[in-house]
Short mmCIF file of C-alpha atoms in Angstrom, two decimals:
data_model
loop_
_atom_site.label_atom_id
_atom_site.label_comp_id
_atom_site.label_asym_id
_atom_site.label_seq_id
_atom_site.Cartn_x
_atom_site.Cartn_y
_atom_site.Cartn_z
CA UNK A 1 95.64 -73.66 64.64
CA UNK A 2 96.45 -74.92 61.16
CA UNK A 3 95.73 -72.40 58.40
CA UNK A 4 95.30 -74.29 55.14
CA UNK A 5 94.26 -71.69 52.55
CA UNK A 6 96.19 -70.06 49.73
CA UNK A 7 98.30 -67.19 51.06
CA UNK A 8 101.56 -65.39 50.44
CA UNK A 9 104.44 -64.79 52.85
CA UNK A 10 107.10 -62.10 52.40
CA UNK A 11 110.49 -62.65 53.95
CA UNK A 12 113.15 -60.00 54.41
CA UNK A 13 116.49 -61.44 53.38
CA UNK A 14 119.71 -59.46 52.73
CA UNK A 15 117.81 -56.15 52.38
CA UNK A 16 115.51 -57.65 49.75
CA UNK A 17 111.97 -58.98 49.89
CA UNK A 18 111.36 -62.61 48.93
CA UNK A 19 107.89 -63.84 48.03
CA UNK A 20 106.70 -67.36 48.80
CA UNK A 21 103.30 -68.62 47.59
CA UNK A 22 102.03 -71.51 49.68
CA UNK A 23 99.31 -74.01 48.74
CA UNK A 24 96.21 -74.95 50.67
CA UNK A 25 97.79 -78.02 52.26
CA UNK A 26 100.73 -76.15 53.77
CA UNK A 27 100.29 -75.67 57.54
CA UNK A 28 101.35 -72.79 59.81
CA UNK A 29 101.67 -73.85 63.41
CA UNK A 30 100.05 -70.84 65.06
CA UNK A 31 97.91 -70.97 68.18
CA UNK A 32 96.05 -67.79 67.21
CA UNK A 33 95.71 -66.11 63.83
CA UNK A 34 93.95 -62.70 64.17
CA UNK A 35 92.37 -61.43 60.98
CA UNK A 36 94.01 -57.97 61.18
CA UNK A 37 97.47 -59.14 62.26
CA UNK A 38 100.22 -56.98 60.73
CA UNK A 39 103.38 -58.96 61.57
CA UNK A 40 103.76 -62.11 63.63
CA UNK A 41 106.06 -65.08 64.23
CA UNK A 42 105.39 -68.14 62.12
CA UNK A 43 106.76 -71.65 62.69
CA UNK A 44 107.10 -73.42 59.35
CA UNK A 45 107.03 -77.18 58.90
CA UNK A 46 110.11 -77.97 56.87
CA UNK A 47 109.46 -79.79 53.60
CA UNK A 48 110.54 -79.82 50.00
CA UNK A 49 108.76 -76.61 49.05
CA UNK A 50 110.96 -74.36 51.15
CA UNK A 51 114.66 -74.40 51.87
CA UNK A 52 116.46 -73.30 55.01
CA UNK A 53 118.06 -70.46 53.05
CA UNK A 54 114.82 -68.47 53.13
CA UNK A 55 114.60 -68.49 56.90
CA UNK A 56 118.12 -67.78 58.10
CA UNK A 57 118.22 -64.77 60.42
CA UNK A 58 114.48 -64.18 59.92
CA UNK A 59 111.85 -64.40 62.59
CA UNK A 60 109.09 -61.93 61.65
CA UNK A 61 107.24 -62.56 58.42
CA UNK A 62 104.76 -60.38 56.65
CA UNK A 63 101.59 -61.92 55.22
CA UNK A 64 99.58 -60.30 52.46
CA UNK A 65 95.92 -59.47 52.92
CA UNK A 66 93.79 -62.56 52.43
CA UNK A 67 90.53 -62.37 50.51
CA UNK A 68 87.31 -64.08 51.60
CA UNK A 69 88.08 -67.21 49.61
CA UNK A 70 91.51 -67.49 51.21
CA UNK A 71 93.56 -66.30 48.24
CA UNK A 72 96.12 -63.51 48.45
CA UNK A 73 94.97 -60.19 47.00
CA UNK A 74 97.26 -57.19 47.67
CA UNK A 75 99.51 -55.88 50.38
CA UNK A 76 98.83 -52.71 52.36
CA UNK A 77 101.44 -50.12 51.41
CA UNK A 78 101.73 -48.61 54.88
CA UNK A 79 102.23 -52.00 56.54
CA UNK A 80 104.61 -53.10 53.82
CA UNK A 81 106.77 -49.99 54.26
CA UNK A 82 106.72 -50.38 58.01
CA UNK A 83 107.88 -53.97 57.66
CA UNK A 84 110.74 -52.94 55.40
CA UNK A 85 111.94 -50.48 58.04
CA UNK A 86 110.71 -47.19 56.52
CA UNK A 87 111.13 -44.51 59.21
CA UNK A 88 108.28 -42.35 57.91
CA UNK A 89 105.82 -45.11 58.88
CA UNK A 90 106.89 -45.25 62.52
CA UNK A 91 104.14 -43.94 64.84
CA UNK A 92 106.46 -41.52 66.66
CA UNK A 93 107.73 -40.05 63.38
CA UNK A 94 104.16 -39.68 62.12
CA UNK A 95 103.06 -37.79 65.24
CA UNK A 96 106.09 -35.48 65.23
CA UNK A 97 105.71 -34.72 61.52
CA UNK A 98 102.02 -33.84 61.93
CA UNK A 99 102.86 -31.47 64.79
CA UNK A 100 105.64 -29.76 62.81
CA UNK A 101 103.45 -29.36 59.73
CA UNK A 102 100.58 -27.97 61.83
CA UNK A 103 102.90 -25.37 63.39
CA UNK A 104 104.31 -24.38 59.98
CA UNK A 105 100.80 -24.15 58.54
CA UNK A 106 99.46 -21.87 61.29
CA UNK A 107 102.54 -19.64 61.45
CA UNK A 108 102.71 -19.40 57.67
CA UNK A 109 99.10 -18.27 57.43
CA UNK A 110 99.55 -15.83 60.32
CA UNK A 111 102.78 -14.18 59.12
CA UNK A 112 101.78 -13.87 55.48
CA UNK A 113 98.17 -13.00 56.28
CA UNK A 114 99.25 -10.11 58.51
CA UNK A 115 101.64 -8.94 55.79
CA UNK A 116 98.88 -8.83 53.18
CA UNK A 117 96.40 -7.33 55.65
CA UNK A 118 98.78 -4.54 56.59
CA UNK A 119 99.34 -3.70 52.91
CA UNK A 120 95.63 -3.75 52.05
CA UNK A 121 94.46 -1.72 55.05
CA UNK A 122 96.92 1.08 54.38
CA UNK A 123 96.61 0.84 50.57
CA UNK A 124 100.38 0.84 50.17
CA UNK A 125 101.00 0.73 46.47
CA UNK A 126 104.70 0.61 45.67
CA UNK A 127 107.10 -1.56 43.70
CA UNK A 128 108.52 -3.32 46.75
CA UNK A 129 105.04 -3.97 48.15
CA UNK A 130 103.83 -5.51 44.89
CA UNK A 131 106.70 -8.00 45.04
CA UNK A 132 106.07 -8.67 48.75
CA UNK A 133 102.35 -9.30 48.22
CA UNK A 134 103.10 -11.78 45.42
CA UNK A 135 105.58 -13.52 47.70
CA UNK A 136 103.01 -13.73 50.50
CA UNK A 137 100.28 -15.05 48.17
CA UNK A 138 102.59 -17.78 46.87
CA UNK A 139 103.55 -18.76 50.43
CA UNK A 140 99.89 -18.99 51.48
CA UNK A 141 99.14 -21.20 48.48
CA UNK A 142 102.06 -23.42 49.49
CA UNK A 143 100.44 -23.81 52.91
CA UNK A 144 97.35 -25.36 51.31
CA UNK A 145 98.99 -27.29 48.47
CA UNK A 146 101.94 -28.72 50.41
CA UNK A 147 101.65 -28.41 54.18
CA UNK A 148 98.10 -29.76 54.22
CA UNK A 149 98.84 -32.77 51.97
CA UNK A 150 102.47 -33.90 52.29
CA UNK A 151 102.24 -35.43 55.81
CA UNK A 152 99.16 -37.45 54.82
CA UNK A 153 100.89 -38.87 51.74
CA UNK A 154 104.10 -39.59 53.65
CA UNK A 155 102.14 -41.50 56.26
CA UNK A 156 99.58 -43.40 54.17
CA UNK A 157 101.74 -43.70 51.03
CA UNK A 158 98.65 -44.18 48.85
CA UNK A 159 96.60 -41.28 47.45
CA UNK A 160 93.25 -40.65 49.15
CA UNK A 161 92.10 -37.33 47.64
CA UNK A 162 90.84 -38.35 44.21
CA UNK A 163 92.06 -38.14 40.63
CA UNK A 164 91.35 -34.42 40.10
CA UNK A 165 93.38 -33.24 43.11
CA UNK A 166 96.16 -35.61 42.07
CA UNK A 167 96.18 -34.07 38.60
CA UNK A 168 96.53 -30.46 39.75
CA UNK A 169 98.49 -30.70 43.00
CA UNK A 170 101.96 -31.19 41.51
CA UNK A 171 101.74 -28.31 38.97
CA UNK A 172 100.21 -26.04 41.64
CA UNK A 173 103.15 -26.73 43.93
CA UNK A 174 105.57 -26.07 41.08
CA UNK A 175 103.87 -22.76 40.24
CA UNK A 176 103.97 -21.57 43.85
CA UNK A 177 107.64 -22.45 44.26
CA UNK A 178 108.57 -20.66 41.02
CA UNK A 179 106.61 -17.54 42.00
CA UNK A 180 108.26 -17.54 45.43
CA UNK A 181 111.75 -17.83 43.95
CA UNK A 182 111.28 -15.08 41.37
CA UNK A 183 109.51 -12.75 43.78
CA UNK A 184 112.67 -12.91 45.88
CA UNK A 185 114.71 -12.26 42.72
CA UNK A 186 112.71 -9.15 41.83
CA UNK A 187 113.00 -7.86 45.40
CA UNK A 188 116.78 -8.26 45.14
CA UNK A 189 116.88 -6.55 41.73
CA UNK A 190 114.74 -3.67 42.98
CA UNK A 191 117.06 -3.11 45.92
CA UNK A 192 120.13 -3.39 43.72
CA UNK A 193 118.77 -0.76 41.34
CA UNK A 194 117.85 1.61 44.19
CA UNK A 195 121.07 1.27 46.18
CA UNK A 196 123.94 0.33 43.88
CA UNK A 197 122.74 2.34 40.85
CA UNK A 198 120.67 5.15 42.44
CA UNK A 199 120.96 7.46 39.42
CA UNK A 200 118.98 5.08 37.24
CA UNK A 201 115.25 5.51 37.15
CA UNK A 202 113.66 2.92 39.47
CA UNK A 203 111.02 0.46 38.38
CA UNK A 204 107.57 1.97 38.13
CA UNK A 205 104.47 0.41 39.63
CA UNK A 206 103.22 -0.42 36.14
CA UNK A 207 106.48 -2.20 35.33
CA UNK A 208 106.29 -4.15 38.60
CA UNK A 209 102.75 -5.26 37.77
CA UNK A 210 103.87 -6.39 34.31
CA UNK A 211 106.75 -8.33 35.89
CA UNK A 212 104.37 -10.12 38.24
CA UNK A 213 101.88 -11.02 35.49
CA UNK A 214 104.71 -12.35 33.34
CA UNK A 215 106.09 -14.30 36.31
CA UNK A 216 102.78 -16.06 37.02
CA UNK A 217 102.18 -16.76 33.33
CA UNK A 218 105.70 -18.17 32.84
CA UNK A 219 105.37 -20.34 35.96
CA UNK A 220 102.15 -21.83 34.59
CA UNK A 221 103.79 -22.57 31.23
CA UNK A 222 106.80 -24.21 32.89
CA UNK A 223 104.50 -26.41 35.02
CA UNK A 224 102.46 -27.79 32.10
CA UNK A 225 104.62 -30.96 31.72
CA UNK A 226 104.00 -31.73 35.38
CA UNK A 227 100.24 -31.44 34.78
CA UNK A 228 100.34 -33.69 31.73
CA UNK A 229 102.33 -36.48 33.37
CA UNK A 230 100.59 -36.48 36.77
CA UNK A 231 98.02 -39.13 37.59
CA UNK A 232 97.06 -42.17 39.65
CA UNK A 233 98.65 -45.57 39.17
CA UNK A 234 98.67 -48.99 40.83
CA UNK A 235 102.18 -50.05 41.80
CA UNK A 236 103.02 -53.71 41.30
CA UNK A 237 106.09 -55.86 40.80
CA UNK A 238 107.05 -59.49 40.62
CA UNK A 239 107.16 -59.63 44.40
CA UNK A 240 103.94 -57.83 45.32
CA UNK A 241 101.02 -55.67 44.32
CA UNK A 242 100.39 -52.75 46.65
CA UNK A 243 96.81 -51.93 47.58
CA UNK A 244 95.46 -48.56 46.49
CA UNK A 245 96.63 -46.02 43.94
CA UNK A 246 99.68 -43.78 44.04
CA UNK A 247 99.84 -40.19 42.81
CA UNK A 248 102.79 -38.60 41.08
CA UNK A 249 104.41 -37.72 37.77
CA UNK A 250 104.13 -41.32 36.63
CA UNK A 251 103.37 -41.02 32.91
CA UNK A 252 106.51 -39.64 31.29
CA UNK A 253 107.05 -40.83 27.69
CA UNK A 254 110.63 -41.79 28.52
CA UNK A 255 113.08 -41.53 31.42
CA UNK A 256 115.27 -39.22 29.33
CA UNK A 257 112.48 -36.65 28.99
CA UNK A 258 111.79 -36.82 32.71
CA UNK A 259 115.47 -36.27 33.50
CA UNK A 260 115.72 -33.36 31.05
CA UNK A 261 112.68 -31.64 32.53
CA UNK A 262 113.98 -32.17 36.05
CA UNK A 263 117.36 -30.62 35.23
CA UNK A 264 115.66 -27.66 33.51
CA UNK A 265 113.44 -27.09 36.53
CA UNK A 266 116.43 -27.14 38.87
CA UNK A 267 118.13 -24.42 36.83
CA UNK A 268 115.01 -22.28 36.52
CA UNK A 269 113.75 -22.64 40.09
CA UNK A 270 116.95 -22.87 42.13
CA UNK A 271 120.22 -22.08 40.36
CA UNK A 272 119.19 -18.93 38.46
CA UNK A 273 117.45 -17.29 41.47
CA UNK A 274 120.43 -18.18 43.68
CA UNK A 275 122.87 -16.53 41.27
CA UNK A 276 120.72 -13.41 40.88
CA UNK A 277 120.19 -12.98 44.61
CA UNK A 278 123.85 -13.64 45.38
CA UNK A 279 124.99 -11.08 42.78
CA UNK A 280 122.57 -8.36 43.93
CA UNK A 281 123.10 -8.73 47.66
CA UNK A 282 126.87 -8.99 47.31
CA UNK A 283 127.02 -5.62 45.55
CA UNK A 284 124.52 -4.13 48.01
CA UNK A 285 126.73 -5.36 50.84
CA UNK A 286 129.76 -3.68 49.30
CA UNK A 287 127.82 -0.45 48.85
CA UNK A 288 126.64 -0.49 52.46
CA UNK A 289 130.17 -1.01 53.71
CA UNK A 290 131.47 1.90 51.62
CA UNK A 291 128.70 4.29 52.66
CA UNK A 292 129.07 3.51 56.35
CA UNK A 293 132.77 4.24 56.77
CA UNK A 294 133.28 6.81 59.54
CA UNK A 295 135.88 9.43 58.63
CA UNK A 296 138.67 10.32 61.04
CA UNK A 297 137.45 13.92 61.19
CA UNK A 298 133.96 12.88 62.15
CA UNK A 299 132.38 14.59 65.16
CA UNK A 300 130.85 11.30 66.32
CA UNK A 301 131.87 10.10 69.73
CA UNK A 302 133.17 6.58 70.25
CA UNK A 303 129.78 5.48 71.53
CA UNK A 304 128.05 6.87 68.47
CA UNK A 305 130.61 5.26 66.16
CA UNK A 306 130.02 1.97 67.95
CA UNK A 307 126.27 2.39 67.42
CA UNK A 308 126.86 2.99 63.72
CA UNK A 309 129.05 -0.12 63.51
CA UNK A 310 126.32 -2.18 65.19
CA UNK A 311 123.74 -0.99 62.70
CA UNK A 312 126.10 -1.78 59.82
CA UNK A 313 126.71 -5.30 61.10
CA UNK A 314 122.98 -5.86 61.52
CA UNK A 315 122.28 -4.93 57.92
CA UNK A 316 125.18 -7.07 56.72
CA UNK A 317 123.87 -10.07 58.65
CA UNK A 318 120.39 -9.59 57.21
CA UNK A 319 121.74 -9.42 53.65
CA UNK A 320 123.79 -12.58 54.14
CA UNK A 321 120.85 -14.38 55.74
CA UNK A 322 118.60 -13.57 52.78
CA UNK A 323 120.88 -15.55 50.48
CA UNK A 324 121.75 -18.43 52.78
CA UNK A 325 118.18 -18.93 53.99
CA UNK A 326 117.06 -19.40 50.39
CA UNK A 327 119.91 -21.81 49.65
CA UNK A 328 119.49 -23.74 52.89
CA UNK A 329 115.72 -24.02 52.52
CA UNK A 330 115.51 -25.33 48.98
CA UNK A 331 118.79 -27.18 48.43
CA UNK A 332 117.78 -30.44 50.24
CA UNK A 333 114.46 -30.77 48.40
CA UNK A 334 116.13 -29.91 45.10
CA UNK A 335 118.63 -32.72 45.62
CA UNK A 336 115.82 -35.17 46.44
CA UNK A 337 113.95 -34.22 43.26
CA UNK A 338 117.12 -34.63 41.20
CA UNK A 339 117.71 -38.08 42.70
CA UNK A 340 114.16 -39.06 41.73
CA UNK A 341 114.50 -37.72 38.18
CA UNK A 342 117.83 -39.51 37.66
CA UNK A 343 116.43 -42.78 39.03
CA UNK A 344 118.64 -42.89 42.13
CA UNK A 345 117.21 -45.30 44.69
CA UNK A 346 117.25 -43.85 48.22
CA UNK A 347 117.14 -46.29 51.12
CA UNK A 348 114.74 -44.06 53.07
CA UNK A 349 113.08 -42.19 50.22
CA UNK A 350 109.88 -41.25 52.04
CA UNK A 351 111.62 -40.18 55.23
CA UNK A 352 114.37 -38.20 53.47
CA UNK A 353 111.83 -36.45 51.25
CA UNK A 354 109.68 -35.69 54.29
CA UNK A 355 112.60 -34.05 56.11
CA UNK A 356 113.65 -32.10 53.01
CA UNK A 357 110.10 -30.87 52.51
CA UNK A 358 109.90 -29.66 56.13
CA UNK A 359 113.14 -27.71 55.67
CA UNK A 360 111.85 -26.15 52.44
CA UNK A 361 108.53 -25.17 53.99
CA UNK A 362 110.24 -23.19 56.74
CA UNK A 363 110.72 -20.55 54.02
CA UNK A 364 107.05 -19.56 54.28
CA UNK A 365 107.90 -18.23 57.76
CA UNK A 366 111.42 -16.91 57.16
CA UNK A 367 110.41 -14.97 54.03
CA UNK A 368 107.96 -12.58 55.73
CA UNK A 369 110.26 -12.36 58.75
CA UNK A 370 113.30 -11.32 56.71
CA UNK A 371 111.62 -9.17 54.09
CA UNK A 372 108.85 -7.53 56.11
CA UNK A 373 108.83 -7.92 59.88
CA UNK A 374 112.48 -6.95 60.40
CA UNK A 375 111.57 -3.45 59.24
CA UNK A 376 110.73 -1.10 62.11
CA UNK A 377 108.42 0.82 59.81
CA UNK A 378 106.31 -2.25 59.13
CA UNK A 379 106.18 -3.20 62.79
CA UNK A 380 105.10 0.31 63.75
CA UNK A 381 102.53 0.29 60.97
CA UNK A 382 101.09 -3.02 62.17
CA UNK A 383 100.94 -1.67 65.71
CA UNK A 384 99.04 1.39 64.50
CA UNK A 385 96.72 -0.87 62.51
CA UNK A 386 95.96 -2.90 65.62
CA UNK A 387 95.10 0.28 67.51
CA UNK A 388 92.93 1.42 64.63
CA UNK A 389 91.08 -1.89 64.40
CA UNK A 390 90.39 -1.94 68.15
CA UNK A 391 89.09 1.66 68.12
CA UNK A 392 91.85 2.92 70.37
CA UNK A 393 92.15 6.67 70.34
CA UNK A 394 95.09 7.54 68.10
CA UNK A 395 95.45 11.25 68.74
CA UNK A 396 97.06 10.97 72.16
CA UNK A 397 100.01 13.26 72.62
CA UNK A 398 102.99 11.88 74.54
CA UNK A 399 105.65 14.45 73.86
CA UNK A 400 109.10 13.54 75.17
CA UNK A 401 112.43 15.29 75.20
CA UNK A 402 113.39 14.04 71.74
CA UNK A 403 110.28 15.63 70.25
CA UNK A 404 111.60 19.03 71.30
CA UNK A 405 115.18 18.44 70.18
CA UNK A 406 116.14 20.24 66.97
CA UNK A 407 119.90 20.40 66.34
CA UNK A 408 121.32 22.82 63.84
CA UNK A 409 122.00 21.38 60.42
CA UNK A 410 125.01 23.70 60.00
CA UNK A 411 126.82 21.85 62.76
CA UNK A 412 127.02 18.60 60.81
CA UNK A 413 126.75 19.61 57.19
CA UNK A 414 130.49 20.07 56.74
CA UNK A 415 131.11 16.40 57.65
CA UNK A 416 128.76 14.95 55.05
CA UNK A 417 130.18 12.91 52.22
CA UNK A 418 129.20 14.88 49.08
CA UNK A 419 128.55 11.71 47.09
CA UNK A 420 126.37 10.23 49.80
CA UNK A 421 124.50 13.52 50.24
CA UNK A 422 123.87 13.96 46.52
CA UNK A 423 122.65 10.42 46.07
CA UNK A 424 120.53 10.75 49.19
CA UNK A 425 118.71 13.79 47.87
CA UNK A 426 118.28 12.31 44.41
CA UNK A 427 114.61 12.26 43.59
CA UNK A 428 114.77 8.75 42.14
CA UNK A 429 116.44 7.22 45.18
CA UNK A 430 114.20 4.99 47.28
CA UNK A 431 114.84 3.49 50.66
CA UNK A 432 114.46 -0.22 51.32
CA UNK A 433 115.00 -2.54 54.24
CA UNK A 434 118.45 -3.42 52.94
CA UNK A 435 119.40 0.22 52.26
CA UNK A 436 120.27 1.88 55.56
CA UNK A 437 122.17 4.65 53.78
CA UNK A 438 119.02 6.10 52.30
CA UNK A 439 115.58 6.80 53.68
CA UNK A 440 112.54 7.88 51.76
CA UNK A 441 111.29 11.36 52.50
CA UNK A 442 108.18 10.07 54.25
CA UNK A 443 110.34 7.83 56.43
CA UNK A 444 112.39 10.86 57.48
CA UNK A 445 109.42 12.19 59.37
CA UNK A 446 109.42 9.12 61.61
CA UNK A 447 113.16 8.81 62.25
CA UNK A 448 114.42 12.39 62.11
CA UNK A 449 114.64 13.07 65.85
CA UNK A 450 116.37 9.83 66.75
CA UNK A 451 118.78 10.14 63.82
CA UNK A 452 119.71 13.71 64.70
CA UNK A 453 120.15 12.80 68.33
CA UNK A 454 122.63 10.07 67.37
CA UNK A 455 124.38 12.46 64.96
CA UNK A 456 124.69 9.75 62.32
CA UNK A 457 126.38 11.46 59.34
CA UNK A 458 124.84 9.17 56.75
CA UNK A 459 121.36 10.49 57.50
CA UNK A 460 121.75 14.19 56.58
CA UNK A 461 118.21 15.35 57.00
CA UNK A 462 118.26 17.15 60.36
CA UNK A 463 117.73 20.35 58.41
CA UNK A 464 114.34 19.05 57.36
CA UNK A 465 112.92 19.02 60.85
CA UNK A 466 110.62 21.82 59.84
CA UNK A 467 108.84 19.38 57.55
CA UNK A 468 107.07 17.96 60.57
CA UNK A 469 104.92 21.10 60.73
CA UNK A 470 104.65 22.09 57.08
CA UNK A 471 104.56 18.73 55.30
CA UNK A 472 106.94 17.66 52.56
CA UNK A 473 108.43 20.49 50.56
CA UNK A 474 107.97 18.79 47.26
CA UNK A 475 106.67 15.52 45.89
CA UNK A 476 109.03 12.97 44.43
CA UNK A 477 108.91 12.25 40.73
CA UNK A 478 109.25 8.60 41.69
CA UNK A 479 105.92 6.90 41.05
CA UNK A 480 106.56 4.67 44.05
CA UNK A 481 106.46 7.62 46.49
CA UNK A 482 103.10 9.45 46.24
CA UNK A 483 102.32 12.80 47.82
CA UNK A 484 101.98 12.74 51.59
CA UNK A 485 100.83 15.03 54.35
CA UNK A 486 101.68 14.57 58.03
CA UNK A 487 99.83 13.70 61.19
CA UNK A 488 100.70 12.58 64.69
CA UNK A 489 100.23 9.08 66.00
CA UNK A 490 99.45 8.19 69.60
CA UNK A 491 103.12 8.55 70.53
CA UNK A 492 103.39 12.10 69.22
CA UNK A 493 105.56 11.08 66.27
CA UNK A 494 104.86 12.63 62.89
CA UNK A 495 103.80 10.09 60.29
CA UNK A 496 103.22 10.48 56.56
CA UNK A 497 99.56 10.22 55.60
CA UNK A 498 98.00 9.22 52.33
CA UNK A 499 94.25 9.12 51.71
CA UNK A 500 93.49 9.78 55.35
CA UNK A 501 95.51 6.84 56.75
CA UNK A 502 99.01 6.61 58.07
CA UNK A 503 101.61 5.74 55.43
CA UNK A 504 105.10 4.39 55.85
#
């Protein structure tokens, strides 16, 4: 048929889009012209209005939406991006991205929800747990502010959730990312203070709460420019006007201010936390290596020395992973944001940003895995919680051979490193996941039999086996370690108890 209304054709030529406005009398030789056609072949009648240069190496042409009176109105952003070869608009990429985001969303809620639930059920109030709970809360908020929205925006391109959500979504994401980064920093600093400088008084619970309040308040202040400049805007150019409104930080007073804020945010959110975590975990790693050296006069057998070496390597790997997981997760998205702030044009901006965002969001799963679920104490506590919630009888007694094993402390005391022993018994010294050279006194009750059986010299508490029947000899002056009594779980192991529930 001959279509003789006003319309606009876009031609892709040398990686650029050329716009041609045709009059009513210009014919397109097309047997069928569906109203909702996205792309189709057009045979043009050659005349003076168009030159051959526009059509070389071009077969598929993109036509703008046509209004009821036959005049061109606007072009659909999704179709336009698909025509220009944007990978994020491909149907297979869209399906895969939705599946990945759904998996990350569910696993993120599950891992962090169980972490918070385990803390709340057992009422575990300590410095490390305050930092962990803040980390989990920030990760859950990221699930709702990022994982639930990013795939929709990457697919549709235009904003569909209204002006209010557009105004708050960017600062909310910024706040959550900042809280996540500095929660990891405070966890590293807490471990550094407990392990590398054990003679210093550790952070109190009150100090940890002040740190967290200050961290949230500072994150909100830093995110104010993002709130002010965020909004909806119609995107248009000389070539086309895209249908719908786009959401983003689109109202900066000048490009220089946008660039300055972007650079500042990179330093505050990525570079400073990376340096702090690298410094702390490097010194912790050196301390662990020094404390785990087996002396030549040690009574450990080769098998026991090999077991000690395996445990040392495991802790070293975990420490290294904590730094590299943070760097690997956030570096790609940080680079994408810097490219945007500096005005660098990426050929596949939506697709590259989508991939970088997926990599960054894996941190909501790796964080609870590295900082919580790798701890045997937390896994045992969760298992006990599951038994408690399902009304399983918890006073079963399954006494094995290790429960009856009580080696003499005099046999191993002469091999202890005096420095390690003194720092171990220091009342201010607290055990953490990254500190295998020191266990808290309540943790001794859980691991004493296995540790004595392995004859590991860095755990000199076999002499305190009698605590399993009498309770702890004295309470720590550390506010993070409250008074405990003991009870048996369903496996016959003695566990520390606070307020009638099993502690850790």
